[in-house]
XYZ file of C-alpha atoms in Angstrom:
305
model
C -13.863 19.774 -4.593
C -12.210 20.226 -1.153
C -9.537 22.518 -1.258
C -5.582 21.642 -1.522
C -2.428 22.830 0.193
C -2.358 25.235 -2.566
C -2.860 28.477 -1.341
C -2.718 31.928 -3.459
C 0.993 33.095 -3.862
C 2.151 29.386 -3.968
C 4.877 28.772 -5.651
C 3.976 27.299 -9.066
C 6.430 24.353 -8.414
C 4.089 23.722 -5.132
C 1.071 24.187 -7.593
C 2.437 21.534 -9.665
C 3.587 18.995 -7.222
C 0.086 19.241 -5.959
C -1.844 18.243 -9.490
C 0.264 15.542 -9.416
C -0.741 14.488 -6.138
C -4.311 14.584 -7.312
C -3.568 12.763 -10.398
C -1.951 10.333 -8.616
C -4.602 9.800 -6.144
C -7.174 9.412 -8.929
C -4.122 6.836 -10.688
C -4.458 5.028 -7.479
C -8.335 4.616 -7.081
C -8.791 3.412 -10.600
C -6.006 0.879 -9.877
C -7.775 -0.317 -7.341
C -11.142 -0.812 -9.244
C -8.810 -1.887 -12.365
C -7.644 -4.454 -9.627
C -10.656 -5.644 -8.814
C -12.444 -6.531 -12.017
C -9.248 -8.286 -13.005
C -9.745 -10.305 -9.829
C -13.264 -11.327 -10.576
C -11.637 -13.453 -13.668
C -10.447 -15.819 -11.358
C -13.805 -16.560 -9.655
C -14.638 -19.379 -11.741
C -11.682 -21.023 -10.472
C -11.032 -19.931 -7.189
C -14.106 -18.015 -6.077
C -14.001 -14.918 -4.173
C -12.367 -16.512 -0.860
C -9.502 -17.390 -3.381
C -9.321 -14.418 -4.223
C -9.426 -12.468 -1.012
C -6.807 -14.790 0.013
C -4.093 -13.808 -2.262
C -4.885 -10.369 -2.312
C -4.596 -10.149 1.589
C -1.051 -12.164 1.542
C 0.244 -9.095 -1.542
C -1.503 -6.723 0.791
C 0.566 -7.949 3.908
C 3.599 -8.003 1.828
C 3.451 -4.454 1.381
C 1.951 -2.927 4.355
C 4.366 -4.900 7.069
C 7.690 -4.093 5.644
C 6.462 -0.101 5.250
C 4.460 -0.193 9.173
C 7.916 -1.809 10.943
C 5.315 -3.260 13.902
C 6.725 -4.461 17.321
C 3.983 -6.538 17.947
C 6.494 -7.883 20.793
C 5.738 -4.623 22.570
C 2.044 -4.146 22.239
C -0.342 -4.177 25.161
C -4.149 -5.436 25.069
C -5.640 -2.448 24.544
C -3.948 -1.857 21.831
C -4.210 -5.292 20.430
C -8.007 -5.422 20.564
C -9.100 -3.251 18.392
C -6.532 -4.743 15.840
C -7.769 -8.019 16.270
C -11.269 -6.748 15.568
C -9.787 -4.599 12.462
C -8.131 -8.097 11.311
C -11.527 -9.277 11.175
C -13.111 -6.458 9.623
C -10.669 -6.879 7.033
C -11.470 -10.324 6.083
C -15.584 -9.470 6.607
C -14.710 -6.425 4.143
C -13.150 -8.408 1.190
C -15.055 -11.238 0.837
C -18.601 -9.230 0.894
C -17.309 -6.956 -1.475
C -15.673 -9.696 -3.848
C -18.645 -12.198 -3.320
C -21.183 -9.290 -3.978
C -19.121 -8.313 -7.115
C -19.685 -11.995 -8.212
C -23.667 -11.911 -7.401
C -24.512 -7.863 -8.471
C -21.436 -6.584 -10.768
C -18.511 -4.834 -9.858
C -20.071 -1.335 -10.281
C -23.472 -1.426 -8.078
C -21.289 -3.641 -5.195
C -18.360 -1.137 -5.157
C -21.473 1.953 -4.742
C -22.928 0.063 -1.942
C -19.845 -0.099 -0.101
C -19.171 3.394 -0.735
C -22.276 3.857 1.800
C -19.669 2.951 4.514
C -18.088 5.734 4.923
C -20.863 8.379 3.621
C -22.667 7.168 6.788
C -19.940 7.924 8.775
C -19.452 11.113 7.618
C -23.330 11.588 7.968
C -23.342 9.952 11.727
C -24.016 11.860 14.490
C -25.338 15.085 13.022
C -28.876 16.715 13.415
C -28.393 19.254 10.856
C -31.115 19.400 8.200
C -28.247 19.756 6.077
C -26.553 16.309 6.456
C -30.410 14.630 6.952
C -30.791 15.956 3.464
C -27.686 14.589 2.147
C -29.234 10.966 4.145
C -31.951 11.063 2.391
C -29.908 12.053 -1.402
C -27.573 8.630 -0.292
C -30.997 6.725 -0.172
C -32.479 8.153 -3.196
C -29.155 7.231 -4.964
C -29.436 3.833 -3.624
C -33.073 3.305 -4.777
C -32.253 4.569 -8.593
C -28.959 2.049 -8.310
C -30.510 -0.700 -7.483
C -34.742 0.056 -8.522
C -36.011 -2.855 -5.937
C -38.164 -5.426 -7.941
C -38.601 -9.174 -8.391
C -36.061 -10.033 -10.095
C -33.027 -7.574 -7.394
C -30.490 -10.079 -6.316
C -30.854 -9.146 -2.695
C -28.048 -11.535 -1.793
C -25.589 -9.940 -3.831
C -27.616 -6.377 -2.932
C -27.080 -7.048 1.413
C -23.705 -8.581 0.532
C -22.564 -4.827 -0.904
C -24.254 -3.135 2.360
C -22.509 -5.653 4.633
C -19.389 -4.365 2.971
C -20.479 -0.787 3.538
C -21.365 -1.780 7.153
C -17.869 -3.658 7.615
C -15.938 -0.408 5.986
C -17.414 1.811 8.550
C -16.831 -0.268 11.655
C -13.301 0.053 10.208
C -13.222 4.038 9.839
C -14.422 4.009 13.666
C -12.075 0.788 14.773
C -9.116 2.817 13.500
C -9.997 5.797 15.160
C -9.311 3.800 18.137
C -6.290 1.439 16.886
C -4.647 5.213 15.559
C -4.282 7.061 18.994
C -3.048 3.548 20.684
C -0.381 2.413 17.089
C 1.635 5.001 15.238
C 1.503 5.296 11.498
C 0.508 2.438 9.581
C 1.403 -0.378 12.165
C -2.390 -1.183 13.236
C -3.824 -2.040 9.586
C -0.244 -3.529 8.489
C -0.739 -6.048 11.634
C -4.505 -6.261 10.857
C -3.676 -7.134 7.228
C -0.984 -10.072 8.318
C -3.338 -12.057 10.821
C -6.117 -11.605 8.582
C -3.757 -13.319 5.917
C -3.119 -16.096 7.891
C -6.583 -16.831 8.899
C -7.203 -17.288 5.503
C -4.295 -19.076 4.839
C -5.814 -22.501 5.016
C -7.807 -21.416 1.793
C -5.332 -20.830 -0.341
C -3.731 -24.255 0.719
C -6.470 -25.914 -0.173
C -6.951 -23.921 -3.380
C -3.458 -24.842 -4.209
C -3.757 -28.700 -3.325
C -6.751 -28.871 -5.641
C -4.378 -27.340 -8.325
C -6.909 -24.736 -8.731
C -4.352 -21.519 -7.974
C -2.296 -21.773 -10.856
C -2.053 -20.655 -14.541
C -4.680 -17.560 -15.374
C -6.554 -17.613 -11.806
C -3.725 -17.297 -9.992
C -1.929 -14.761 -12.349
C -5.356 -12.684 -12.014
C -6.052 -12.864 -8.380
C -2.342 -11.445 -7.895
C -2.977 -8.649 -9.823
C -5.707 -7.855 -8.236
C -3.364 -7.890 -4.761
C -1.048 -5.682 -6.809
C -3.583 -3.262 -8.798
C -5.948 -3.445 -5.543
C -3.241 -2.989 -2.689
C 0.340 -2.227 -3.345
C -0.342 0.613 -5.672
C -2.880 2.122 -4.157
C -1.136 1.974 -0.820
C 2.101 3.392 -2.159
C 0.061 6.514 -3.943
C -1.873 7.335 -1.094
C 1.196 7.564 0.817
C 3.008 9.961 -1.577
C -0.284 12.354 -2.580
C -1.241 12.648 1.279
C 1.935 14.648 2.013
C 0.306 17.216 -0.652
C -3.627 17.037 -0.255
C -5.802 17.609 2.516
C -7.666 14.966 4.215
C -11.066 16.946 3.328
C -9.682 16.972 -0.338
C -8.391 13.320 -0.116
C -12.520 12.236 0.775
C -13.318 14.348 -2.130
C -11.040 12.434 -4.216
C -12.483 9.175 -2.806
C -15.548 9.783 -4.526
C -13.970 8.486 -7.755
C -14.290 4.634 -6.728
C -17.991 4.344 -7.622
C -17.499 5.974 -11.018
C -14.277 4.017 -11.598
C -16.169 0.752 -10.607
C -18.647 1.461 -13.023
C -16.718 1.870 -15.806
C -13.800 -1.059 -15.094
C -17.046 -3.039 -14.437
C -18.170 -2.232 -18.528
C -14.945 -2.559 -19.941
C -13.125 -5.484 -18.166
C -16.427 -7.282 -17.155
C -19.004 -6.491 -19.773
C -21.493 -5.405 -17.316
C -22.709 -2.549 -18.377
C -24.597 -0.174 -16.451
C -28.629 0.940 -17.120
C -29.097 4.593 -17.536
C -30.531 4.477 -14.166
C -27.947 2.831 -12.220
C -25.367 5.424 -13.697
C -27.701 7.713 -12.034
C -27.673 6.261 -9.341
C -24.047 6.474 -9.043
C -23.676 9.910 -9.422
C -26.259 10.765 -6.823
C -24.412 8.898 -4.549
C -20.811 10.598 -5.394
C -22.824 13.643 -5.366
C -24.182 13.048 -1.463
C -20.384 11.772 -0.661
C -18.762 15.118 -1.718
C -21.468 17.429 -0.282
C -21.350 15.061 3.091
C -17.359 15.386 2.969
C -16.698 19.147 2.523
C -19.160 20.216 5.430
C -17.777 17.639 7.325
C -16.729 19.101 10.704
C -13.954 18.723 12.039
C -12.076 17.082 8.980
C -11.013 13.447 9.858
C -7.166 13.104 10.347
C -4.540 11.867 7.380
C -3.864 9.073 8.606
C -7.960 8.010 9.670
C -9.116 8.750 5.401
C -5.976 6.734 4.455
C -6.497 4.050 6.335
C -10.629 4.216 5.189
C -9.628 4.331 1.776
C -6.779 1.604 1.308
C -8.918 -0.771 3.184
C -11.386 -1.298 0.450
């Protein structure tokens, strides 16, 4: 695992405050997974639009109060790349939900994680990182074990959400030097919640957003967003970035097993495999990484998911 801001000779209170920055970080990933599978209740009702819908709207909620944006203030360039990160944001969330509905939540969650392993893997020559390429694929292959019978709609929905989660690691490279702090994907957040806005109306003219559906797809907003959002926050004053990525690597395995418990879908021995080849490529990818991305570029990476 990539090392903490826990050097030898720190004080044990530092120690301390530390493992609980790493406890909360993995508290706040299997929210988010926890989040999700409660959300996929309500696709019978509402479908995974409905869902994205309320979840960006709780997401907004929290992010713009916390970010403070002027938008009153901002200039085109740095408007661009939000707009583009607004629709990233929507692109994101409904492949990932609508693959969740078509795959499971564990196998869609892993093929998003392939977002950000191939950023991490972009861009280098090393025989090193081609290895760890060619590890992500083998992962991939043992996940999914192509056949007749692979739902490869619900398979290129989860790699459209990988694809979608890296343009937003690179996006907010560009949206971070131009915004400070978390103004770029609070603004992001709100306009993507009001393009989807008309959804929910309609969802809640049909009288299809009340009762259970709704009650789940806000807890997925909640379990999803808010609370990962606010742990993130408070364990990235303690961890490293490099450690933080390390961390990250928890989604997949958390996806898998939310996806049993909640869901009932129950991974194959192979697909478990599969997932831990792909963690395994993610945390090898992550600690040679060089240079280590900033804070405030793997926060924004992992919240958006």
């Amino acid at each position: 695992m990539g090392q903490v801001n826990s050097a030898p000779g720190t004080p044990p209170s530092t120690r301390s405050r530390t493992a609980r920055s790493v406890v909360t970080l993995l508290a706040g990933s299997a929210s988010n997974q926890v989040g999700a599978a409660l959300g996929a209740h309500a696709f019978p009702a509402v479908g995974p639009a409905g869902v994205v819908g309320v979840r960006q709207w709780v997401a907004a909620a929290v992010l713009v109060p916390l970010a403070r944006p002027d938008v009153r203030r901002m200039t085109w360039p740095q408007w661009w790349p939000v707009l583009l990160l607004a629709a990233v944001f929507g692109a994101m969330n409904l492949a990932l939900y609508s693959a969740i509905e078509r795959v499971g939540l564990g196998l869609a969650v892993t093929l998003e994680f392939l977002g950000p392993l191939a950023v991490a893997l972009a861009g280098s020559r090393s025989r090193r990182d081609l290895l760890g390429a060619l590890v992500a694929a083998a992962g991939v292959w043992l996940l999914v074990l192509p056949g007749g019978s692979s739902d490869w709609a619900g398979i290129g929905l989860g790699l459209a959400a990988a694809c979608c989660w890296a343009a937003y690691i690179l996006l907010n490279r560009v949206a971070g030097a131009r915004l400070p702090g978390l103004q770029a994907p609070a603004i992001a957040t709100a306009l993507c919640a009001l393009a989807v806005t008309p959804v929910v109306v309609v969802l809640v003219v049909q009288q299809r957003l009340t009762g259970a559906p709704l009650a789940y797809a806000v807890a997925a907003g909640v379990l999803a967003s808010a609370v990962p959002y606010a742990a993130d926050l408070v364990a990235l004053r303690r961890v490293t970035p490099r450690a933080f990525g390390v961390l990250c690597s928890a989604h997949p395995v958390w996806a898998a097993l939310a996806g049993t418990l909640l869901l009932g879908q129950a991974l194959a021995l192979h697909e478990w495999a599969g997932v831990a080849v792909v963690v395994l490529a993610n945390v090898v990818a992550v600690l040679h990484a060089s240079p280590a991305p900033r804070p405030a570029e793997v926060h924004s990476a992992a919240t958006a998911a």
